[in-house]
């Protein structure tokens, strides 16, 4: 155990003085994590119900991923892609075997992989579909969250994400989420791709109507348009399937993953597609110094093995159903709806409940860390290693907060 000479309040004061204020975190200063639990600098224990926005599907400091990280870090961390390394080919192969996509392209953060997918779709439009150069259009949906770069916020519909950050990148069209006909109508001869999240996590665990993903797939196929799924948050077991699109037996042309791909150790993301699409990049057209590093590849390989070997996808189904049932039974006058899939669950509060933030602060006092998303939704997304006993510890506390507050 480390001892602290600084208190929670001290750390917060330092952070407020010296750090940019681009987040509004709960006032808990975490020092240590293990599995589903984290411990603050005062030694208090909390159940992590956010999992770093689903980057920690495997839990905090998973021993097998830690082992892979340390072993690889002692041996070789970075070659750049100017040279080859012996970890990356194995990651490629294992990703292909696991996901069924013929190829992948590794990046670091999620948004870089999204940008990569957008570049790829544009390239495909010019090289394969025959769209006139620099005329490609990409259809996106309202409420989307794909990251924070200027191009990606160009098609955000959240004013906070973009108001002060223009001018924006052209070439994006936005239609309502969940409305397949709107996509059909927005398609032109210049449409390269449609990009969606199968469930909108950041927008507040918004679920499209049943059949939407299948309809989008059909519309894309009929119109020679690529379907891109951003599974950075929903993928790798979170919703009870490897990919959330599989709930509707849909295989997008391009799937983007990140977050849990490294189990929270190191930023690793990837674009997955078949050879006819991902084979289009030529040397020099795209790259990243750290993308595909031996360290990242070794960590990702271990993180994927944990998902498979520990049956995290099945556990997400079982524990997700259990948690959702338990939450749905809470007779709170504040709750408007409980929704989700697997262990990606949103509890939407009524507007008159006074916002989700105060409920999250009350949960913190009871040893549960959850975060509001937008005004009125509390997201419950614990690590996929969570067990029934832990949920039975958590649910009465959640219940108390939702009934009391
Ligand atoms: C988190 C997230 C991103 C961005 O990932 P970063 O690693 O933060 O860049 C993109 N899309 C979705 C759906 C996400 O949840």
PDB file of N, CA, C and O in Angstrom, residues 63-111:
ATOM      1  N   UNK A  63      -4.250  -9.520 -14.829  1.00  0.00           N
ATOM      2  CA  UNK A  63      -2.895 -10.065 -14.680  1.00  0.00           C
ATOM      3  C   UNK A  63      -2.290 -10.599 -15.981  1.00  0.00           C
ATOM      4  O   UNK A  63      -1.085 -10.466 -16.200  1.00  0.00           O
ATOM      5  N   UNK A  64      -3.104 -11.181 -16.847  1.00  0.00           N
ATOM      6  CA  UNK A  64      -2.528 -11.739 -18.080  1.00  0.00           C
ATOM      7  C   UNK A  64      -2.108 -10.641 -19.061  1.00  0.00           C
ATOM      8  O   UNK A  64      -1.121 -10.780 -19.778  1.00  0.00           O
ATOM      9  N   UNK A  65      -2.897  -9.568 -19.088  1.00  0.00           N
ATOM     10  CA  UNK A  65      -2.522  -8.465 -19.982  1.00  0.00           C
ATOM     11  C   UNK A  65      -1.313  -7.733 -19.399  1.00  0.00           C
ATOM     12  O   UNK A  65      -0.394  -7.342 -20.117  1.00  0.00           O
ATOM     13  N   UNK A  66      -1.315  -7.601 -18.086  1.00  0.00           N
ATOM     14  CA  UNK A  66      -0.162  -6.988 -17.411  1.00  0.00           C
ATOM     15  C   UNK A  66       1.118  -7.756 -17.734  1.00  0.00           C
ATOM     16  O   UNK A  66       2.151  -7.171 -18.078  1.00  0.00           O
ATOM     17  N   UNK A  67       1.019  -9.062 -17.646  1.00  0.00           N
ATOM     18  CA  UNK A  67       2.175  -9.922 -17.931  1.00  0.00           C
ATOM     19  C   UNK A  67       2.670  -9.699 -19.370  1.00  0.00           C
ATOM     20  O   UNK A  67       3.873  -9.547 -19.612  1.00  0.00           O
ATOM     21  N   UNK A  68       1.721  -9.643 -20.304  1.00  0.00           N
ATOM     22  CA  UNK A  68       2.106  -9.429 -21.704  1.00  0.00           C
ATOM     23  C   UNK A  68       2.762  -8.063 -21.880  1.00  0.00           C
ATOM     24  O   UNK A  68       3.762  -7.923 -22.599  1.00  0.00           O
ATOM     25  N   UNK A  69       2.204  -7.064 -21.209  1.00  0.00           N
ATOM     26  CA  UNK A  69       2.752  -5.703 -21.310  1.00  0.00           C
ATOM     27  C   UNK A  69       4.179  -5.659 -20.779  1.00  0.00           C
ATOM     28  O   UNK A  69       5.094  -5.153 -21.434  1.00  0.00           O
ATOM     29  N   UNK A  70       4.376  -6.233 -19.589  1.00  0.00           N
ATOM     30  CA  UNK A  70       5.688  -6.141 -18.946  1.00  0.00           C
ATOM     31  C   UNK A  70       6.723  -6.950 -19.735  1.00  0.00           C
ATOM     32  O   UNK A  70       7.826  -6.476 -20.010  1.00  0.00           O
ATOM     33  N   UNK A  71       6.330  -8.137 -20.132  1.00  0.00           N
ATOM     34  CA  UNK A  71       7.255  -8.982 -20.898  1.00  0.00           C
ATOM     35  C   UNK A  71       7.674  -8.291 -22.191  1.00  0.00           C
ATOM     36  O   UNK A  71       8.858  -8.223 -22.529  1.00  0.00           O
ATOM     37  N   UNK A  72       6.680  -7.754 -22.902  1.00  0.00           N
ATOM     38  CA  UNK A  72       6.995  -7.108 -24.169  1.00  0.00           C
ATOM     39  C   UNK A  72       7.779  -5.822 -23.947  1.00  0.00           C
ATOM     40  O   UNK A  72       8.708  -5.517 -24.701  1.00  0.00           O
ATOM     41  N   UNK A  73       7.435  -5.094 -22.887  1.00  0.00           N
ATOM     42  CA  UNK A  73       8.116  -3.818 -22.633  1.00  0.00           C
ATOM     43  C   UNK A  73       9.597  -4.030 -22.322  1.00  0.00           C
ATOM     44  O   UNK A  73      10.431  -3.182 -22.618  1.00  0.00           O
ATOM     45  N   UNK A  74       9.913  -5.180 -21.755  1.00  0.00           N
ATOM     46  CA  UNK A  74      11.316  -5.479 -21.470  1.00  0.00           C
ATOM     47  C   UNK A  74      12.078  -5.818 -22.736  1.00  0.00           C
ATOM     48  O   UNK A  74      13.300  -5.722 -22.784  1.00  0.00           O
ATOM     49  N   UNK A  75      11.341  -6.249 -23.745  1.00  0.00           N
ATOM     50  CA  UNK A  75      11.987  -6.828 -24.918  1.00  0.00           C
ATOM     51  C   UNK A  75      12.083  -5.857 -26.088  1.00  0.00           C
ATOM     52  O   UNK A  75      13.145  -5.678 -26.674  1.00  0.00           O
ATOM     53  N   UNK A  76      10.961  -5.232 -26.406  1.00  0.00           N
ATOM     54  CA  UNK A  76      10.929  -4.320 -27.562  1.00  0.00           C
ATOM     55  C   UNK A  76       9.615  -3.554 -27.503  1.00  0.00           C
ATOM     56  O   UNK A  76       8.552  -4.153 -27.390  1.00  0.00           O
ATOM     57  N   UNK A  77       9.676  -2.230 -27.561  1.00  0.00           N
ATOM     58  CA  UNK A  77       8.432  -1.454 -27.457  1.00  0.00           C
ATOM     59  C   UNK A  77       8.000  -0.853 -28.781  1.00  0.00           C
ATOM     60  O   UNK A  77       6.823  -0.811 -29.101  1.00  0.00           O
ATOM     61  N   UNK A  78       8.966  -0.368 -29.560  1.00  0.00           N
ATOM     62  CA  UNK A  78       8.580   0.394 -30.750  1.00  0.00           C
ATOM     63  C   UNK A  78       9.615   0.209 -31.839  1.00  0.00           C
ATOM     64  O   UNK A  78      10.818   0.309 -31.586  1.00  0.00           O
ATOM     65  N   UNK A  79       9.124  -0.065 -33.026  1.00  0.00           N
ATOM     66  CA  UNK A  79      10.031  -0.142 -34.172  1.00  0.00           C
ATOM     67  C   UNK A  79       9.703   0.942 -35.184  1.00  0.00           C
ATOM     68  O   UNK A  79      10.523   1.275 -36.019  1.00  0.00           O
ATOM     69  N   UNK A  80       8.476   1.495 -35.083  1.00  0.00           N
ATOM     70  CA  UNK A  80       7.819   2.235 -36.154  1.00  0.00           C
ATOM     71  C   UNK A  80       7.552   1.236 -37.276  1.00  0.00           C
ATOM     72  O   UNK A  80       8.146   0.161 -37.322  1.00  0.00           O
ATOM     73  N   UNK A  81       6.686   1.619 -38.187  1.00  0.00           N
ATOM     74  CA  UNK A  81       6.359   0.700 -39.274  1.00  0.00           C
ATOM     75  C   UNK A  81       7.409   0.760 -40.385  1.00  0.00           C
ATOM     76  O   UNK A  81       7.245   0.121 -41.435  1.00  0.00           O
ATOM     77  N   UNK A  82       8.483   1.533 -40.154  1.00  0.00           N
ATOM     78  CA  UNK A  82       9.586   1.518 -41.120  1.00  0.00           C
ATOM     79  C   UNK A  82      10.253   0.147 -41.143  1.00  0.00           C
ATOM     80  O   UNK A  82      10.859  -0.244 -42.136  1.00  0.00           O
ATOM     81  N   UNK A  83      10.177  -0.540 -39.995  1.00  0.00           N
ATOM     82  CA  UNK A  83      10.674  -1.912 -39.883  1.00  0.00           C
ATOM     83  C   UNK A  83       9.519  -2.791 -39.433  1.00  0.00           C
ATOM     84  O   UNK A  83       8.517  -2.300 -38.948  1.00  0.00           O
ATOM     85  N   UNK A  84       9.686  -4.068 -39.573  1.00  0.00           N
ATOM     86  CA  UNK A  84       8.650  -4.995 -39.110  1.00  0.00           C
ATOM     87  C   UNK A  84       8.964  -5.433 -37.692  1.00  0.00           C
ATOM     88  O   UNK A  84      10.102  -5.329 -37.241  1.00  0.00           O
ATOM     89  N   UNK A  85       7.942  -5.923 -36.996  1.00  0.00           N
ATOM     90  CA  UNK A  85       8.200  -6.525 -35.683  1.00  0.00           C
ATOM     91  C   UNK A  85       7.455  -7.841 -35.596  1.00  0.00           C
ATOM     92  O   UNK A  85       6.549  -8.103 -36.393  1.00  0.00           O
ATOM     93  N   UNK A  86       7.819  -8.660 -34.656  1.00  0.00           N
ATOM     94  CA  UNK A  86       7.282 -10.030 -34.634  1.00  0.00           C
ATOM     95  C   UNK A  86       5.942 -10.138 -33.890  1.00  0.00           C
ATOM     96  O   UNK A  86       5.360 -11.203 -33.865  1.00  0.00           O
ATOM     97  N   UNK A  87       5.429  -9.070 -33.324  1.00  0.00           N
ATOM     98  CA  UNK A  87       4.125  -9.125 -32.661  1.00  0.00           C
ATOM     99  C   UNK A  87       2.976  -8.792 -33.617  1.00  0.00           C
ATOM    100  O   UNK A  87       1.902  -9.388 -33.568  1.00  0.00           O
ATOM    101  N   UNK A  88       3.203  -7.791 -34.483  1.00  0.00           N
ATOM    102  CA  UNK A  88       2.111  -7.293 -35.320  1.00  0.00           C
ATOM    103  C   UNK A  88       1.515  -8.355 -36.257  1.00  0.00           C
ATOM    104  O   UNK A  88       0.290  -8.458 -36.360  1.00  0.00           O
ATOM    105  N   UNK A  89       2.343  -9.165 -36.922  1.00  0.00           N
ATOM    106  CA  UNK A  89       1.742 -10.188 -37.804  1.00  0.00           C
ATOM    107  C   UNK A  89       0.807 -11.123 -37.031  1.00  0.00           C
ATOM    108  O   UNK A  89      -0.237 -11.526 -37.545  1.00  0.00           O
ATOM    109  N   UNK A  90       1.195 -11.437 -35.794  1.00  0.00           N
ATOM    110  CA  UNK A  90       0.377 -12.357 -35.001  1.00  0.00           C
ATOM    111  C   UNK A  90      -0.928 -11.684 -34.578  1.00  0.00           C
ATOM    112  O   UNK A  90      -1.979 -12.322 -34.545  1.00  0.00           O
ATOM    113  N   UNK A  91      -0.857 -10.380 -34.286  1.00  0.00           N
ATOM    114  CA  UNK A  91      -2.103  -9.659 -33.990  1.00  0.00           C
ATOM    115  C   UNK A  91      -3.022  -9.661 -35.217  1.00  0.00           C
ATOM    116  O   UNK A  91      -4.219  -9.926 -35.101  1.00  0.00           O
ATOM    117  N   UNK A  92      -2.455  -9.375 -36.389  1.00  0.00           N
ATOM    118  CA  UNK A  92      -3.254  -9.400 -37.619  1.00  0.00           C
ATOM    119  C   UNK A  92      -3.992 -10.723 -37.772  1.00  0.00           C
ATOM    120  O   UNK A  92      -5.189 -10.774 -38.050  1.00  0.00           O
ATOM    121  N   UNK A  93      -3.234 -11.802 -37.610  1.00  0.00           N
ATOM    122  CA  UNK A  93      -3.789 -13.136 -37.839  1.00  0.00           C
ATOM    123  C   UNK A  93      -4.864 -13.456 -36.803  1.00  0.00           C
ATOM    124  O   UNK A  93      -5.948 -13.934 -37.135  1.00  0.00           O
ATOM    125  N   UNK A  94      -4.573 -13.147 -35.559  1.00  0.00           N
ATOM    126  CA  UNK A  94      -5.523 -13.475 -34.493  1.00  0.00           C
ATOM    127  C   UNK A  94      -6.790 -12.616 -34.596  1.00  0.00           C
ATOM    128  O   UNK A  94      -7.899 -13.093 -34.340  1.00  0.00           O
ATOM    129  N   UNK A  95      -6.606 -11.354 -34.983  1.00  0.00           N
ATOM    130  CA  UNK A  95      -7.791 -10.496 -35.177  1.00  0.00           C
ATOM    131  C   UNK A  95      -8.661 -11.043 -36.304  1.00  0.00           C
ATOM    132  O   UNK A  95      -9.884 -11.057 -36.211  1.00  0.00           O
ATOM    133  N   UNK A  96      -8.013 -11.481 -37.363  1.00  0.00           N
ATOM    134  CA  UNK A  96      -8.762 -12.024 -38.495  1.00  0.00           C
ATOM    135  C   UNK A  96      -9.510 -13.292 -38.102  1.00  0.00           C
ATOM    136  O   UNK A  96     -10.696 -13.460 -38.413  1.00  0.00           O
ATOM    137  N   UNK A  97      -8.822 -14.170 -37.383  1.00  0.00           N
ATOM    138  CA  UNK A  97      -9.462 -15.424 -36.968  1.00  0.00           C
ATOM    139  C   UNK A  97     -10.639 -15.154 -36.026  1.00  0.00           C
ATOM    140  O   UNK A  97     -11.666 -15.818 -36.094  1.00  0.00           O
ATOM    141  N   UNK A  98     -10.489 -14.156 -35.177  1.00  0.00           N
ATOM    142  CA  UNK A  98     -11.547 -13.870 -34.203  1.00  0.00           C
ATOM    143  C   UNK A  98     -12.734 -13.157 -34.856  1.00  0.00           C
ATOM    144  O   UNK A  98     -13.885 -13.462 -34.556  1.00  0.00           O
ATOM    145  N   UNK A  99     -12.456 -12.205 -35.730  1.00  0.00           N
ATOM    146  CA  UNK A  99     -13.525 -11.322 -36.227  1.00  0.00           C
ATOM    147  C   UNK A  99     -14.077 -11.744 -37.584  1.00  0.00           C
ATOM    148  O   UNK A  99     -15.148 -11.284 -37.975  1.00  0.00           O
ATOM    149  N   UNK A 100     -13.332 -12.557 -38.313  1.00  0.00           N
ATOM    150  CA  UNK A 100     -13.788 -12.951 -39.638  1.00  0.00           C
ATOM    151  C   UNK A 100     -13.479 -11.930 -40.727  1.00  0.00           C
ATOM    152  O   UNK A 100     -13.852 -12.129 -41.881  1.00  0.00           O
ATOM    153  N   UNK A 101     -12.819 -10.843 -40.394  1.00  0.00           N
ATOM    154  CA  UNK A 101     -12.382  -9.902 -41.431  1.00  0.00           C
ATOM    155  C   UNK A 101     -11.009 -10.315 -41.940  1.00  0.00           C
ATOM    156  O   UNK A 101     -10.152 -10.763 -41.166  1.00  0.00           O
ATOM    157  N   UNK A 102     -10.779 -10.133 -43.236  1.00  0.00           N
ATOM    158  CA  UNK A 102      -9.533 -10.624 -43.830  1.00  0.00           C
ATOM    159  C   UNK A 102      -8.309  -9.824 -43.404  1.00  0.00           C
ATOM    160  O   UNK A 102      -7.204 -10.355 -43.354  1.00  0.00           O
ATOM    161  N   UNK A 103      -8.512  -8.535 -43.137  1.00  0.00           N
ATOM    162  CA  UNK A 103      -7.363  -7.675 -42.837  1.00  0.00           C
ATOM    163  C   UNK A 103      -7.706  -6.695 -41.727  1.00  0.00           C
ATOM    164  O   UNK A 103      -8.878  -6.472 -41.422  1.00  0.00           O
ATOM    165  N   UNK A 104      -6.653  -6.077 -41.187  1.00  0.00           N
ATOM    166  CA  UNK A 104      -6.875  -4.994 -40.231  1.00  0.00           C
ATOM    167  C   UNK A 104      -5.761  -3.970 -40.359  1.00  0.00           C
ATOM    168  O   UNK A 104      -4.728  -4.225 -40.993  1.00  0.00           O
ATOM    169  N   UNK A 105      -6.007  -2.804 -39.787  1.00  0.00           N
ATOM    170  CA  UNK A 105      -5.016  -1.727 -39.800  1.00  0.00           C
ATOM    171  C   UNK A 105      -4.986  -1.129 -38.400  1.00  0.00           C
ATOM    172  O   UNK A 105      -6.000  -0.607 -37.941  1.00  0.00           O
ATOM    173  N   UNK A 106      -3.861  -1.221 -37.715  1.00  0.00           N
ATOM    174  CA  UNK A 106      -3.805  -0.777 -36.325  1.00  0.00           C
ATOM    175  C   UNK A 106      -3.500   0.708 -36.190  1.00  0.00           C
ATOM    176  O   UNK A 106      -2.642   1.246 -36.894  1.00  0.00           O
ATOM    177  N   UNK A 107      -4.210   1.360 -35.274  1.00  0.00           N
ATOM    178  CA  UNK A 107      -3.915   2.740 -34.910  1.00  0.00           C
ATOM    179  C   UNK A 107      -3.842   2.800 -33.386  1.00  0.00           C
ATOM    180  O   UNK A 107      -3.629   1.777 -32.749  1.00  0.00           O
ATOM    181  N   UNK A 108      -4.009   3.966 -32.815  1.00  0.00           N
ATOM    182  CA  UNK A 108      -3.861   4.105 -31.364  1.00  0.00           C
ATOM    183  C   UNK A 108      -5.210   4.433 -30.730  1.00  0.00           C
ATOM    184  O   UNK A 108      -5.874   3.580 -30.191  1.00  0.00           O
ATOM    185  N   UNK A 109      -5.628   5.688 -30.823  1.00  0.00           N
ATOM    186  CA  UNK A 109      -6.906   6.066 -30.225  1.00  0.00           C
ATOM    187  C   UNK A 109      -8.064   5.661 -31.139  1.00  0.00           C
ATOM    188  O   UNK A 109      -7.876   5.394 -32.336  1.00  0.00           O
ATOM    189  N   UNK A 110      -9.251   5.670 -30.564  1.00  0.00           N
ATOM    190  CA  UNK A 110     -10.429   5.325 -31.339  1.00  0.00           C
ATOM    191  C   UNK A 110     -10.657   6.282 -32.492  1.00  0.00           C
ATOM    192  O   UNK A 110     -10.944   5.874 -33.623  1.00  0.00           O
ATOM    193  N   UNK A 111     -10.521   7.571 -32.199  1.00  0.00           N
ATOM    194  CA  UNK A 111     -10.839   8.540 -33.244  1.00  0.00           C
ATOM    195  C   UNK A 111      -9.879   8.425 -34.432  1.00  0.00           C
ATOM    196  O   UNK A 111     -10.269   8.663 -35.578  1.00  0.00           O
TER     197      UNK A 111
END
